[in-house]
PDB file of C-alpha atoms and ligand atoms in Angstrom:
ATOM      1  CA  UNK A   1      89.255  79.498 133.455  1.00 78.00           C
ATOM      2  CA  UNK A   2      86.630  82.297 132.881  1.00 86.00           C
ATOM      3  CA  UNK A   3      86.506  85.136 134.976  1.00 85.00           C
ATOM      4  CA  UNK A   4      83.433  84.668 136.959  1.00 90.00           C
ATOM      5  CA  UNK A   5      81.542  88.134 137.409  1.00 94.00           C
ATOM      6  CA  UNK A   6      83.065  89.614 134.004  1.00 97.00           C
ATOM      7  CA  UNK A   7      82.712  89.914 130.779  1.00 98.00           C
ATOM      8  CA  UNK A   8      83.778  89.083 127.874  1.00 98.00           C
ATOM      9  CA  UNK A   9      82.794  90.968 124.530  1.00 98.00           C
ATOM     10  CA  UNK A  10      83.303  87.940 122.145  1.00 98.00           C
ATOM     11  CA  UNK A  11      83.631  88.591 118.067  1.00 98.00           C
ATOM     12  CA  UNK A  12      82.072  86.619 115.370  1.00 98.00           C
ATOM     13  CA  UNK A  13      81.410  85.899 112.236  1.00 98.00           C
ATOM     14  CA  UNK A  14      81.024  88.150 109.044  1.00 98.00           C
ATOM     15  CA  UNK A  15      79.924  85.922 106.712  1.00 97.00           C
ATOM     16  CA  UNK A  16      82.167  82.171 107.081  1.00 97.00           C
ATOM     17  CA  UNK A  17      81.005  79.897 110.035  1.00 96.00           C
ATOM     18  CA  UNK A  18      84.535  79.262 110.095  1.00 96.00           C
ATOM     19  CA  UNK A  19      86.399  82.243 111.488  1.00 98.00           C
ATOM     20  CA  UNK A  20      85.097  81.655 115.068  1.00 98.00           C
ATOM     21  CA  UNK A  21      87.057  81.945 117.089  1.00 98.00           C
ATOM     22  CA  UNK A  22      88.493  78.703 119.898  1.00 97.00           C
ATOM     23  CA  UNK A  23      88.478  80.790 122.600  1.00 98.00           C
ATOM     24  CA  UNK A  24      84.471  82.488 120.922  1.00 98.00           C
ATOM     25  CA  UNK A  25      84.092  78.828 121.065  1.00 98.00           C
ATOM     26  CA  UNK A  26      84.764  78.630 124.659  1.00 98.00           C
ATOM     27  CA  UNK A  27      83.827  81.705 126.460  1.00 98.00           C
ATOM     28  CA  UNK A  28      80.505  80.984 124.972  1.00 98.00           C
ATOM     29  CA  UNK A  29      80.037  77.693 126.297  1.00 98.00           C
ATOM     30  CA  UNK A  30      80.968  78.475 129.735  1.00 98.00           C
ATOM     31  CA  UNK A  31      79.584  81.725 130.051  1.00 98.00           C
ATOM     32  CA  UNK A  32      76.713  81.836 132.379  1.00 98.00           C
ATOM     33  CA  UNK A  33      74.034  84.279 130.013  1.00 98.00           C
ATOM     34  CA  UNK A  34      75.679  85.182 126.332  1.00 98.00           C
ATOM     35  CA  UNK A  35      73.794  89.084 125.931  1.00 98.00           C
ATOM     36  CA  UNK A  36      72.594  89.078 121.986  1.00 98.00           C
ATOM     37  CA  UNK A  37      71.553  91.609 120.054  1.00 96.00           C
ATOM     38  CA  UNK A  38      69.686  89.431 117.644  1.00 97.00           C
ATOM     39  CA  UNK A  39      68.641  86.009 119.603  1.00 97.00           C
ATOM     40  CA  UNK A  40      67.137  84.445 117.074  1.00 97.00           C
ATOM     41  CA  UNK A  41      70.002  85.069 114.582  1.00 96.00           C
ATOM     42  CA  UNK A  42      72.473  84.326 117.486  1.00 97.00           C
ATOM     43  CA  UNK A  43      70.986  80.756 118.012  1.00 97.00           C
ATOM     44  CA  UNK A  44      72.169  79.321 114.258  1.00 95.00           C
ATOM     45  CA  UNK A  45      75.255  80.332 115.175  1.00 96.00           C
ATOM     46  CA  UNK A  46      75.734  78.696 118.292  1.00 97.00           C
ATOM     47  CA  UNK A  47      73.400  75.447 116.985  1.00 97.00           C
ATOM     48  CA  UNK A  48      76.391  75.260 114.695  1.00 96.00           C
ATOM     49  CA  UNK A  49      78.686  75.369 117.335  1.00 97.00           C
ATOM     50  CA  UNK A  50      76.679  73.022 119.380  1.00 98.00           C
ATOM     51  CA  UNK A  51      75.937  75.670 122.412  1.00 98.00           C
ATOM     52  CA  UNK A  52      73.671  75.542 124.811  1.00 98.00           C
ATOM     53  CA  UNK A  53      74.128  78.671 126.742  1.00 98.00           C
ATOM     54  CA  UNK A  54      71.273  80.621 127.639  1.00 98.00           C
ATOM     55  CA  UNK A  55      70.539  84.349 125.854  1.00 98.00           C
ATOM     56  CA  UNK A  56      69.166  87.286 126.812  1.00 98.00           C
ATOM     57  CA  UNK A  57      68.741  90.076 124.062  1.00 98.00           C
ATOM     58  CA  UNK A  58      70.332  93.336 125.260  1.00 98.00           C
ATOM     59  CA  UNK A  59      69.757  96.049 121.026  1.00 96.00           C
ATOM     60  CA  UNK A  60      69.480  99.699 120.949  1.00 94.00           C
ATOM     61  CA  UNK A  61      66.169  99.886 121.617  1.00 96.00           C
ATOM     62  CA  UNK A  62      66.843  97.327 125.245  1.00 97.00           C
ATOM     63  CA  UNK A  63      70.233  98.576 125.665  1.00 97.00           C
ATOM     64  CA  UNK A  64      69.981 101.380 128.999  1.00 96.00           C
ATOM     65  CA  UNK A  65      67.851  98.737 131.553  1.00 97.00           C
ATOM     66  CA  UNK A  66      69.586  95.094 129.890  1.00 97.00           C
ATOM     67  CA  UNK A  67      72.814  96.375 131.149  1.00 98.00           C
ATOM     68  CA  UNK A  68      71.906  97.759 134.611  1.00 97.00           C
ATOM     69  CA  UNK A  69      70.139  93.830 135.138  1.00 98.00           C
ATOM     70  CA  UNK A  70      73.418  92.913 133.576  1.00 98.00           C
ATOM     71  CA  UNK A  71      76.328  94.900 135.470  1.00 98.00           C
ATOM     72  CA  UNK A  72      73.778  92.915 138.778  1.00 98.00           C
ATOM     73  CA  UNK A  73      74.454  89.778 137.756  1.00 98.00           C
ATOM     74  CA  UNK A  74      77.895  90.017 137.274  1.00 98.00           C
ATOM     75  CA  UNK A  75      78.071  91.715 140.917  1.00 98.00           C
ATOM     76  CA  UNK A  76      76.512  88.801 142.052  1.00 97.00           C
ATOM     77  CA  UNK A  77      79.169  86.202 140.355  1.00 97.00           C
ATOM     78  CA  UNK A  78      78.017  85.817 137.084  1.00 98.00           C
ATOM     79  CA  UNK A  79      80.032  85.279 133.795  1.00 98.00           C
ATOM     80  CA  UNK A  80      78.359  87.199 131.027  1.00 98.00           C
ATOM     81  CA  UNK A  81      79.511  87.076 127.272  1.00 98.00           C
ATOM     82  CA  UNK A  82      78.091  90.116 124.485  1.00 98.00           C
ATOM     83  CA  UNK A  83      78.081  89.308 120.953  1.00 98.00           C
ATOM     84  CA  UNK A  84      76.504  90.824 118.694  1.00 98.00           C
ATOM     85  CA  UNK A  85      74.422  89.203 114.611  1.00 98.00           C
ATOM     86  CA  UNK A  86      77.980  89.497 113.671  1.00 98.00           C
ATOM     87  CA  UNK A  87      81.218  90.627 113.553  1.00 98.00           C
ATOM     88  CA  UNK A  88      83.059  92.904 116.738  1.00 98.00           C
ATOM     89  CA  UNK A  89      80.245  94.723 119.485  1.00 98.00           C
ATOM     90  CA  UNK A  90      80.033  97.738 119.574  1.00 98.00           C
ATOM     91  CA  UNK A  91      81.814  98.327 115.969  1.00 98.00           C
ATOM     92  CA  UNK A  92      78.216 100.020 114.429  1.00 98.00           C
ATOM     93  CA  UNK A  93      76.309  97.571 116.696  1.00 98.00           C
ATOM     94  CA  UNK A  94      75.091  97.632 120.196  1.00 98.00           C
ATOM     95  CA  UNK A  95      77.672  97.085 123.608  1.00 98.00           C
ATOM     96  CA  UNK A  96      78.874 101.141 124.340  1.00 98.00           C
ATOM     97  CA  UNK A  97      76.465 101.557 127.566  1.00 98.00           C
ATOM     98  CA  UNK A  98      77.347  97.616 128.437  1.00 98.00           C
ATOM     99  CA  UNK A  99      81.137  97.967 128.421  1.00 98.00           C
ATOM    100  CA  UNK A 100      80.815 101.875 129.589  1.00 98.00           C
ATOM    101  CA  UNK A 101      79.415 100.502 132.851  1.00 98.00           C
ATOM    102  CA  UNK A 102      80.890  97.230 133.714  1.00 98.00           C
ATOM    103  CA  UNK A 103      84.278 100.040 133.273  1.00 98.00           C
ATOM    104  CA  UNK A 104      82.842 102.207 135.847  1.00 98.00           C
ATOM    105  CA  UNK A 105      81.696  99.406 138.229  1.00 98.00           C
ATOM    106  CA  UNK A 106      85.606  97.997 137.843  1.00 97.00           C
ATOM    107  CA  UNK A 107      83.618  94.921 136.287  1.00 98.00           C
ATOM    108  CA  UNK A 108      86.756  93.078 134.585  1.00 98.00           C
ATOM    109  CA  UNK A 109      86.460  93.607 130.304  1.00 98.00           C
ATOM    110  CA  UNK A 110      88.199  91.416 128.312  1.00 98.00           C
ATOM    111  CA  UNK A 111      88.015  91.242 124.467  1.00 98.00           C
ATOM    112  CA  UNK A 112      88.009  88.227 122.882  1.00 98.00           C
ATOM    113  CA  UNK A 113      89.223  89.364 119.174  1.00 98.00           C
ATOM    114  CA  UNK A 114      87.366  87.979 115.249  1.00 98.00           C
ATOM    115  CA  UNK A 115      86.237  89.013 112.271  1.00 98.00           C
ATOM    116  CA  UNK A 116      85.385  92.777 111.914  1.00 98.00           C
ATOM    117  CA  UNK A 117      83.784  94.172 108.254  1.00 98.00           C
ATOM    118  CA  UNK A 118      86.356  97.466 109.072  1.00 98.00           C
ATOM    119  CA  UNK A 119      89.712  95.772 109.264  1.00 98.00           C
ATOM    120  CA  UNK A 120      88.748  92.727 106.610  1.00 98.00           C
ATOM    121  CA  UNK A 121      88.224  95.421 104.145  1.00 98.00           C
ATOM    122  CA  UNK A 122      91.288  97.347 104.908  1.00 98.00           C
ATOM    123  CA  UNK A 123      93.399  94.703 105.088  1.00 98.00           C
ATOM    124  CA  UNK A 124      92.462  93.440 101.508  1.00 98.00           C
ATOM    125  CA  UNK A 125      92.214  97.056  99.681  1.00 98.00           C
ATOM    126  CA  UNK A 126      95.169  97.979  98.806  1.00 97.00           C
ATOM    127  CA  UNK A 127      94.770 101.668 100.066  1.00 96.00           C
ATOM    128  CA  UNK A 128      97.163 102.705 101.855  1.00 95.00           C
ATOM    129  CA  UNK A 129      96.318 101.852 106.268  1.00 96.00           C
ATOM    130  CA  UNK A 130      99.254 103.796 108.749  1.00 94.00           C
ATOM    131  CA  UNK A 131      95.796 105.822 108.953  1.00 95.00           C
ATOM    132  CA  UNK A 132      92.650 105.471 108.533  1.00 98.00           C
ATOM    133  CA  UNK A 133      89.065 107.178 110.118  1.00 98.00           C
ATOM    134  CA  UNK A 134      86.369 104.701 110.575  1.00 98.00           C
ATOM    135  CA  UNK A 135      83.097 107.041 110.253  1.00 98.00           C
ATOM    136  CA  UNK A 136      80.875 103.927 110.268  1.00 98.00           C
ATOM    137  CA  UNK A 137      77.782 104.151 108.761  1.00 98.00           C
ATOM    138  CA  UNK A 138      76.600 108.135 107.048  1.00 98.00           C
ATOM    139  CA  UNK A 139      73.662 109.738 107.960  1.00 97.00           C
ATOM    140  CA  UNK A 140      70.148 108.902 105.738  1.00 96.00           C
ATOM    141  CA  UNK A 141      69.065 112.313 104.485  1.00 97.00           C
ATOM    142  CA  UNK A 142      70.427 113.448 101.782  1.00 97.00           C
ATOM    143  CA  UNK A 143      71.789 117.062 103.437  1.00 97.00           C
ATOM    144  CA  UNK A 144      73.180 115.940 106.431  1.00 97.00           C
ATOM    145  CA  UNK A 145      74.661 112.924 104.260  1.00 97.00           C
ATOM    146  CA  UNK A 146      76.895 115.369 101.629  1.00 97.00           C
ATOM    147  CA  UNK A 147      77.397 118.139 104.634  1.00 96.00           C
ATOM    148  CA  UNK A 148      79.365 114.889 106.186  1.00 96.00           C
ATOM    149  CA  UNK A 149      81.021 113.890 102.867  1.00 96.00           C
ATOM    150  CA  UNK A 150      82.568 117.544 102.267  1.00 94.00           C
ATOM    151  CA  UNK A 151      84.691 117.737 104.647  1.00 93.00           C
ATOM    152  CA  UNK A 152      87.057 114.834 103.264  1.00 94.00           C
ATOM    153  CA  UNK A 153      88.131 116.981 100.894  1.00 90.00           C
ATOM    154  CA  UNK A 154      91.292 117.478 101.446  1.00 89.00           C
ATOM    155  CA  UNK A 155      91.367 114.593 104.098  1.00 94.00           C
ATOM    156  CA  UNK A 156      94.454 112.832 103.425  1.00 91.00           C
ATOM    157  CA  UNK A 157      93.213 108.881 105.185  1.00 96.00           C
ATOM    158  CA  UNK A 158      91.629 106.754 104.064  1.00 97.00           C
ATOM    159  CA  UNK A 159      88.225 106.804 105.575  1.00 98.00           C
ATOM    160  CA  UNK A 160      85.991 103.721 105.710  1.00 98.00           C
ATOM    161  CA  UNK A 161      82.261 103.434 105.774  1.00 98.00           C
ATOM    162  CA  UNK A 162      79.183 101.015 106.460  1.00 98.00           C
ATOM    163  CA  UNK A 163      76.679 101.566 103.775  1.00 98.00           C
ATOM    164  CA  UNK A 164      73.606  98.962 102.942  1.00 97.00           C
ATOM    165  CA  UNK A 165      72.904  97.391  99.653  1.00 98.00           C
ATOM    166  CA  UNK A 166      69.856 100.157  99.222  1.00 97.00           C
ATOM    167  CA  UNK A 167      72.119 103.227  99.112  1.00 98.00           C
ATOM    168  CA  UNK A 168      75.528 101.864  97.713  1.00 98.00           C
ATOM    169  CA  UNK A 169      75.330 103.697  94.571  1.00 98.00           C
ATOM    170  CA  UNK A 170      73.724 106.768  95.728  1.00 98.00           C
ATOM    171  CA  UNK A 171      75.960 106.662  97.936  1.00 98.00           C
ATOM    172  CA  UNK A 172      78.195 106.546  95.628  1.00 98.00           C
ATOM    173  CA  UNK A 173      76.882 109.180  93.088  1.00 98.00           C
ATOM    174  CA  UNK A 174      76.713 111.946  96.200  1.00 98.00           C
ATOM    175  CA  UNK A 175      80.953 111.185  96.681  1.00 98.00           C
ATOM    176  CA  UNK A 176      81.230 112.001  92.795  1.00 97.00           C
ATOM    177  CA  UNK A 177      79.527 115.484  93.053  1.00 96.00           C
ATOM    178  CA  UNK A 178      81.145 116.483  96.770  1.00 96.00           C
ATOM    179  CA  UNK A 179      84.899 114.757  95.929  1.00 95.00           C
ATOM    180  CA  UNK A 180      85.044 114.187  92.436  1.00 94.00           C
ATOM    181  CA  UNK A 181      84.402 111.363  89.732  1.00 95.00           C
ATOM    182  CA  UNK A 182      88.244 110.865  90.239  1.00 93.00           C
ATOM    183  CA  UNK A 183      87.876 109.927  94.020  1.00 96.00           C
ATOM    184  CA  UNK A 184      89.510 106.358  94.058  1.00 96.00           C
ATOM    185  CA  UNK A 185      87.296 104.012  96.022  1.00 98.00           C
ATOM    186  CA  UNK A 186      87.476 100.650  97.100  1.00 98.00           C
ATOM    187  CA  UNK A 187      84.226  98.278  97.268  1.00 98.00           C
ATOM    188  CA  UNK A 188      84.432  95.830  99.032  1.00 98.00           C
ATOM    189  CA  UNK A 189      81.193  93.007  98.680  1.00 98.00           C
ATOM    190  CA  UNK A 190      80.324  90.246 100.508  1.00 98.00           C
ATOM    191  CA  UNK A 191      83.088  89.411 102.891  1.00 98.00           C
ATOM    192  CA  UNK A 192      84.286  86.212 103.653  1.00 98.00           C
ATOM    193  CA  UNK A 193      80.629  85.366 101.829  1.00 98.00           C
ATOM    194  CA  UNK A 194      81.231  82.989  98.762  1.00 97.00           C
ATOM    195  CA  UNK A 195      80.542  85.840  96.305  1.00 96.00           C
ATOM    196  CA  UNK A 196      83.198  87.900  98.292  1.00 98.00           C
ATOM    197  CA  UNK A 197      84.266  90.936  95.589  1.00 98.00           C
ATOM    198  CA  UNK A 198      86.420  93.752  96.260  1.00 98.00           C
ATOM    199  CA  UNK A 199      86.333  96.543  93.005  1.00 98.00           C
ATOM    200  CA  UNK A 200      88.765  99.286  93.238  1.00 98.00           C
ATOM    201  CA  UNK A 201      89.042 101.934  90.568  1.00 97.00           C
ATOM    202  CA  UNK A 202      87.675 105.848  90.739  1.00 97.00           C
ATOM    203  CA  UNK A 203      84.507 107.075  92.021  1.00 97.00           C
ATOM    204  CA  UNK A 204      83.160 106.841  88.212  1.00 98.00           C
ATOM    205  CA  UNK A 205      84.064 103.913  87.783  1.00 98.00           C
ATOM    206  CA  UNK A 206      82.638 102.047  91.119  1.00 98.00           C
ATOM    207  CA  UNK A 207      79.086 104.049  90.140  1.00 98.00           C
ATOM    208  CA  UNK A 208      78.858 102.238  86.430  1.00 98.00           C
ATOM    209  CA  UNK A 209      80.153  99.288  87.841  1.00 98.00           C
ATOM    210  CA  UNK A 210      77.185  99.455  90.664  1.00 98.00           C
ATOM    211  CA  UNK A 211      74.833 100.713  87.787  1.00 98.00           C
ATOM    212  CA  UNK A 212      76.100  98.083  85.012  1.00 97.00           C
ATOM    213  CA  UNK A 213      74.342  95.498  86.759  1.00 96.00           C
ATOM    214  CA  UNK A 214      71.548  94.939  90.453  1.00 95.00           C
ATOM    215  CA  UNK A 215      73.986  91.739  91.197  1.00 96.00           C
ATOM    216  CA  UNK A 216      76.166  93.942  92.005  1.00 97.00           C
ATOM    217  CA  UNK A 217      74.461  96.066  94.304  1.00 97.00           C
ATOM    218  CA  UNK A 218      72.748  93.520  96.156  1.00 97.00           C
ATOM    219  CA  UNK A 219      74.463  92.219  99.984  1.00 97.00           C
ATOM    220  CA  UNK A 220      76.875  93.655 102.222  1.00 98.00           C
ATOM    221  CA  UNK A 221      79.070  96.698 101.591  1.00 98.00           C
ATOM    222  CA  UNK A 222      82.397  98.343 102.716  1.00 98.00           C
ATOM    223  CA  UNK A 223      82.841 101.821 100.913  1.00 98.00           C
ATOM    224  CA  UNK A 224      87.244 102.755 100.998  1.00 98.00           C
ATOM    225  CA  UNK A 225      87.388 106.267  99.868  1.00 98.00           C
ATOM    226  CA  UNK A 226      91.222 107.079  99.122  1.00 97.00           C
ATOM    227  CA  UNK A 227      93.050 110.250 100.541  1.00 94.00           C
ATOM    228  CA  UNK A 228      93.074 113.391  98.896  1.00 91.00           C
ATOM    229  CA  UNK A 229      96.121 113.774  96.399  1.00 79.00           C
ATOM    230  CA  UNK A 230      99.018 115.945  97.802  1.00 72.00           C
ATOM    231  CA  UNK A 231      99.007 118.245  95.536  1.00 73.00           C
ATOM    232  CA  UNK A 232     102.041 119.325  93.911  1.00 64.00           C
ATOM    233  CA  UNK A 233     101.383 122.461  95.616  1.00 68.00           C
ATOM    234  CA  UNK A 234     101.854 121.156  99.101  1.00 76.00           C
ATOM    235  CA  UNK A 235     105.371 119.232  98.205  1.00 84.00           C
ATOM    236  CA  UNK A 236     108.125 122.462  98.747  1.00 88.00           C
ATOM    237  CA  UNK A 237     110.628 123.345  96.563  1.00 86.00           C
ATOM    238  CA  UNK A 238     113.648 122.396  99.023  1.00 90.00           C
ATOM    239  CA  UNK A 239     112.141 118.247  99.357  1.00 92.00           C
ATOM    240  CA  UNK A 240     111.131 118.287  95.912  1.00 91.00           C
ATOM    241  CA  UNK A 241     115.442 119.768  95.231  1.00 90.00           C
ATOM    242  CA  UNK A 242     116.510 116.707  97.833  1.00 93.00           C
ATOM    243  CA  UNK A 243     115.076 113.771  96.248  1.00 94.00           C
ATOM    244  CA  UNK A 244     115.994 114.775  92.604  1.00 91.00           C
ATOM    245  CA  UNK A 245     120.357 114.136  94.294  1.00 93.00           C
ATOM    246  CA  UNK A 246     118.904 111.354  96.183  1.00 95.00           C
ATOM    247  CA  UNK A 247     117.219 109.360  93.938  1.00 93.00           C
ATOM    248  CA  UNK A 248     120.217 108.865  91.709  1.00 91.00           C
ATOM    249  CA  UNK A 249     121.994 107.349  94.557  1.00 93.00           C
ATOM    250  CA  UNK A 250     119.359 105.625  95.574  1.00 94.00           C
ATOM    251  CA  UNK A 251     116.440 103.789  95.462  1.00 93.00           C
ATOM    252  CA  UNK A 252     113.548 105.989  94.212  1.00 94.00           C
ATOM    253  CA  UNK A 253     111.786 104.205  97.164  1.00 93.00           C
ATOM    254  CA  UNK A 254     114.044 105.089  99.108  1.00 94.00           C
ATOM    255  CA  UNK A 255     114.800 108.758  98.576  1.00 95.00           C
ATOM    256  CA  UNK A 256     110.673 109.256  98.089  1.00 94.00           C
ATOM    257  CA  UNK A 257     110.942 107.321 102.529  1.00 94.00           C
ATOM    258  CA  UNK A 258     114.080 109.767 103.343  1.00 95.00           C
ATOM    259  CA  UNK A 259     112.794 112.630 102.600  1.00 94.00           C
ATOM    260  CA  UNK A 260     108.939 112.129 103.249  1.00 92.00           C
ATOM    261  CA  UNK A 261     110.609 111.517 106.878  1.00 93.00           C
ATOM    262  CA  UNK A 262     112.649 115.075 106.513  1.00 94.00           C
ATOM    263  CA  UNK A 263     109.929 116.830 105.273  1.00 91.00           C
ATOM    264  CA  UNK A 264     106.447 115.138 107.385  1.00 89.00           C
ATOM    265  CA  UNK A 265     105.532 114.534 103.354  1.00 89.00           C
ATOM    266  CA  UNK A 266     103.460 111.784 101.801  1.00 86.00           C
ATOM    267  CA  UNK A 267     106.138 109.060 101.370  1.00 89.00           C
ATOM    268  CA  UNK A 268     103.630 108.386  98.329  1.00 84.00           C
ATOM    269  CA  UNK A 269     102.812 111.819  96.878  1.00 85.00           C
ATOM    270  CA  UNK A 270     106.852 111.863  96.484  1.00 89.00           C
ATOM    271  CA  UNK A 271     107.417 108.773  94.587  1.00 89.00           C
ATOM    272  CA  UNK A 272     104.479 109.257  92.549  1.00 82.00           C
ATOM    273  CA  UNK A 273     105.522 113.022  91.495  1.00 83.00           C
ATOM    274  CA  UNK A 274     109.022 111.605  91.605  1.00 86.00           C
ATOM    275  CA  UNK A 275     107.706 109.124  89.238  1.00 84.00           C
ATOM    276  CA  UNK A 276     105.784 111.485  86.750  1.00 73.00           C
ATOM    277  CA  UNK A 277     108.021 115.544  86.685  1.00 75.00           C
ATOM    278  CA  UNK A 278     111.680 114.035  87.612  1.00 76.00           C
TER     279      UNK A 278
HETATM  280  N1  SAM B   1      79.872  95.200 113.987  1.00 76.21           N
HETATM  281  C1  SAM B   1      80.128  94.553 112.678  1.00 76.21           C
HETATM  282  C2  SAM B   1      81.921  94.830 112.297  1.00 76.21           C
HETATM  283  O1  SAM B   1      82.449  94.487 113.280  1.00 76.21           O
HETATM  284  O2  SAM B   1      81.818  94.456 111.479  1.00 76.21           O
HETATM  285  C3  SAM B   1      79.650  95.749 111.832  1.00 76.21           C
HETATM  286  C4  SAM B   1      77.976  95.713 112.207  1.00 76.21           C
HETATM  287  S1  SAM B   1      77.277  96.509 111.098  1.00 76.21           S
HETATM  288  C5  SAM B   1      75.502  96.566 111.713  1.00 76.21           C
HETATM  289  C6  SAM B   1      76.458  96.222 109.978  1.00 76.21           C
HETATM  290  C7  SAM B   1      77.855  96.835 108.485  1.00 76.21           C
HETATM  291  O3  SAM B   1      78.631  96.333 108.814  1.00 76.21           O
HETATM  292  C8  SAM B   1      76.606  96.323 106.931  1.00 76.21           C
HETATM  293  O4  SAM B   1      76.257  96.623 107.218  1.00 76.21           O
HETATM  294  C9  SAM B   1      77.882  96.160 106.417  1.00 76.21           C
HETATM  295  O5  SAM B   1      78.166  97.883 105.632  1.00 76.21           O
HETATM  296  C10 SAM B   1      79.405  96.194 107.138  1.00 76.21           C
HETATM  297  N2  SAM B   1      79.182  94.683 107.233  1.00 76.21           N
HETATM  298  C11 SAM B   1      78.970  93.526 108.286  1.00 76.21           C
HETATM  299  N3  SAM B   1      79.260  92.245 107.406  1.00 76.21           N
HETATM  300  C12 SAM B   1      80.105  92.055 106.013  1.00 76.21           C
HETATM  301  C13 SAM B   1      80.582  91.746 105.529  1.00 76.21           C
HETATM  302  N4  SAM B   1      80.252  90.990 105.193  1.00 76.21           N
HETATM  303  N5  SAM B   1      81.123  92.261 103.846  1.00 76.21           N
HETATM  304  C14 SAM B   1      81.050  93.684 103.382  1.00 76.21           C
HETATM  305  N6  SAM B   1      80.381  94.411 104.707  1.00 76.21           N
HETATM  306  C15 SAM B   1      80.117  93.799 105.512  1.00 76.21           C
END
């Protein structure tokens, strides 16, 4: 049962068409109109699922005007779905103005969750996910890009970027300049597609891998930057003393977790320190 006069924000596949959810198909089949970033692109997905709902374009160049038209339709009782070319709308994609206008006009917005390259990449990268920062695309101009990167020097959370194949190598080189060649990176390429690849290593290893074969630079990328390693001097001596005692009584993981919680430190830094020094 669809909500009349409401907006559905519908996630669509990021490569593998089978990642379309049942709810997404149902909603797209039954709404009055689908607002799509690129109607020709989305037509292929809709045809694949035999969905014949009319499409209207909503992209960065017409978003304000189109959103006002769609609000009027919803106020007349129509139900509308919003999709983007791939993944979850609004995540580095159009739709913010429409959703914002809906909430300001008391129009119900219902998310239909599904794929997003950001979460898909993080879920299999092997980097800490307890805290992460999504930065979207880095600025294209090198001075602005380097400034954004330099702010991450002491950042302890995992940082996630979207990057185009044209810039992936120069971006990794910029990371080496700003954060050092030992910073841990993970490149997630062509997610959910036939040539899906995760390459994980130091920034220098990632640069070499990208440079050694042009094919390695082709496709869509999520670039993840591991958090800055916690410095030994950031670990208080009291915490290290307690860790040294506890590790004789408990499994090291458990001891590191208890000390981390008590002193508000990173469990991994304590664990690593104990392995290397205690
Ligand atoms: N809204 C989308 C989402 O939820 O992931 C993102 C749209 S953004 C315009 C497109 C960027 O997402 C690409 O340049 C790439 O960085 C990333 N991306 C999308 N699909 C991908 C895939 N299959 N593999 C790797 N990265 C992908």
